Amino acid sequence: MNRRTAGLPDSNRNILLFGANGQLGTRLNTLLAAKGTVRAIGHAELDLRDLTKLRALIHETNPALIVNAAAYTAVDAAESDAATAQLVNAEAPRVMAEAARELDALFMHYSTDYVFAGTARAPYAEESPVSPLGVYGASKLAGEQAVTASGAAHLVLRTAWLYSNHGKNFLNTMLRLAAERDELRVVSDQTGCPTYADLVAAASAQMLDGMYDDGNLRTERCGLYHVACQGETTWWGFARRIIELSGYGERVRVLPISTLEYPTPAKRPAYSVLSTAKLERVFGIRLPDWEDGLKRCLAERYTQ
Ligand SMILES: NC(=O)c1ccc[n+]([C@@H]2O[C@H](COP(=O)([O-])OP(=O)(O)OC[C@H]3O[C@@H](n4cnc5c(N)ncnc54)[C@H](OP(=O)(O)O)[C@@H]3O)[C@@H](O)[C@H]2O)c1
């Protein structure tokens, strides 16, 4: 039987997950277990800059599904380390996609709202013109394009402003600073949509289910999708809600500042809200409003 058309779940079927210890990868690791036998690869087991080892590992595992949640996500550090960003965010996904094509596997990969320049004033659609402002965005765009060009059956999911209770992210930084300070100064002229990583992982699992119809891969559903929460806010608006919802509201003031007052090595889009209409139309999936996502994340944080 053609493994592409065999469908999931099946405990005999191998699933290869990269970036297993990241924000998104941690949750995916749990959810993918319901769909097959997961081989979860973290940075310590394989450095994705080693493309020869990467290719060998994929062929040795012979997966029916490859999920890549690994990425060089240090947006500012990437400005002075373009070679690493390009290897991890573009070359490694290219190798994964080529191997997926050779093995007749489905490839699920992630990208970012930072492929956009941020000059729009309405949510970006999948086909909106891309024009990344920095090295990270450019390397992620090159990754998307390599996957698309590979000929592999693929899903590329662009997401945005990811946070979770796990790892280095804006939510954890705000909560750490709120415990130390009475005043936080946060940029209020960048607009986007904060998205709880666990919701993206859950949507990914649901999309994988929707990729099969009676055991047959629905190739017409392959392609690029925006997967993010609904609504929009600024980093300042996000910070204020974090502080209010976590009980620091009485003591900690959150002051708006401009991007010019908080210079960073990488330029970021002023507006990068993603339209998720395609996700809803094709898969019937709609993530909640960003504030509901935040409430859910915080509720889970305090019960873990
Ligand atoms: N975070 C965001 O705000 C955001 C926004 C939009 C899109 N995305 C995209 O969403 C996806 C998931 O992001 P995330 O926030 O879950 O990322 P994350 O928490 O930074 O996790 C990325 C993982 O990749 C691993 N990694 C980095 N370099 C590697 C290398 N050379 N070899 C092997 N593993 C390596 C990291 O390991 P180490 O930590 O050990 O290096 C980390 O476990 C990525 O494609 C990202 O570009 C993220």
XYZ file of C-alpha atoms and ligand atoms in Angstrom, residues 18-26 41-44 46-50 68-74 84 88-89 109-114 136 140 157-163 166-169 197 235, ligand 1:
97
model
C 12.048 17.957 15.112
C 12.258 20.720 17.729
C 10.656 18.447 20.309
C 11.721 20.636 23.251
C 10.560 24.005 21.910
C 7.331 25.801 22.874
C 5.361 24.255 20.048
C 7.300 20.990 19.819
C 6.702 20.094 23.468
C 14.342 14.816 18.156
C 15.734 17.696 20.220
C 18.762 19.899 19.637
C 20.985 17.672 21.809
C 20.789 16.301 16.324
C 22.110 19.719 15.345
C 20.126 20.600 12.252
C 23.116 22.407 10.777
C 24.487 18.943 10.013
C 9.368 20.343 11.945
C 8.852 22.599 14.971
C 12.572 23.402 15.206
C 13.817 26.817 14.171
C 16.436 29.432 14.908
C 13.952 31.795 16.574
C 16.352 34.357 18.093
C 23.147 29.747 11.103
C 18.442 25.941 10.378
C 15.479 27.849 8.926
C 6.454 22.803 8.735
C 6.047 26.182 10.511
C 6.745 29.730 9.461
C 6.143 33.224 10.728
C 4.286 36.526 10.386
C 7.753 38.137 10.108
C 15.138 35.768 10.665
C 12.016 31.566 7.329
C 1.705 26.818 8.874
C 2.535 30.484 9.426
C 1.908 31.476 13.011
C 2.601 34.597 15.088
C 3.658 36.002 18.463
C 3.860 32.531 20.046
C 3.971 32.101 23.797
C 7.233 26.688 28.610
C 10.463 28.294 27.395
C 11.654 31.784 26.565
C 8.812 34.016 25.413
C 1.465 27.671 21.218
C 2.921 44.248 22.750
N 8.166 32.182 18.881
C 7.410 32.944 18.097
O 6.953 34.027 18.498
C 7.055 32.504 16.700
C 6.266 33.346 15.925
C 5.926 32.946 14.640
C 6.365 31.727 14.157
N 7.155 30.942 14.916
C 7.619 29.685 14.342
O 6.963 28.620 15.014
C 7.823 27.492 15.107
C 7.963 27.054 16.544
O 8.510 28.143 17.282
P 8.745 28.052 18.860
O 8.400 29.376 19.427
O 8.143 26.805 19.414
O 10.341 27.937 18.878
P 11.307 27.609 20.106
O 10.560 27.496 21.384
O 12.460 28.562 19.986
O 11.807 26.146 19.728
C 12.630 25.920 18.634
C 13.422 24.662 18.896
O 14.351 24.508 17.807
C 15.574 24.071 18.361
N 16.727 24.420 17.547
C 17.256 25.650 17.306
N 18.377 25.524 16.580
C 18.568 24.193 16.371
C 19.575 23.449 15.717
N 20.646 24.027 15.123
N 19.459 22.100 15.713
C 18.416 21.490 16.324
N 17.443 22.140 16.967
C 17.525 23.490 16.988
C 15.670 24.797 19.697
O 16.569 24.143 20.536
P 17.534 25.032 21.492
O 16.612 25.879 22.301
O 18.288 24.000 22.264
O 18.400 25.817 20.567
C 14.240 24.736 20.187
O 13.985 23.587 20.969
C 9.112 27.907 14.412
O 9.085 27.522 13.073
C 9.098 29.422 14.502
O 9.876 30.017 13.464
C 7.502 31.297 16.179
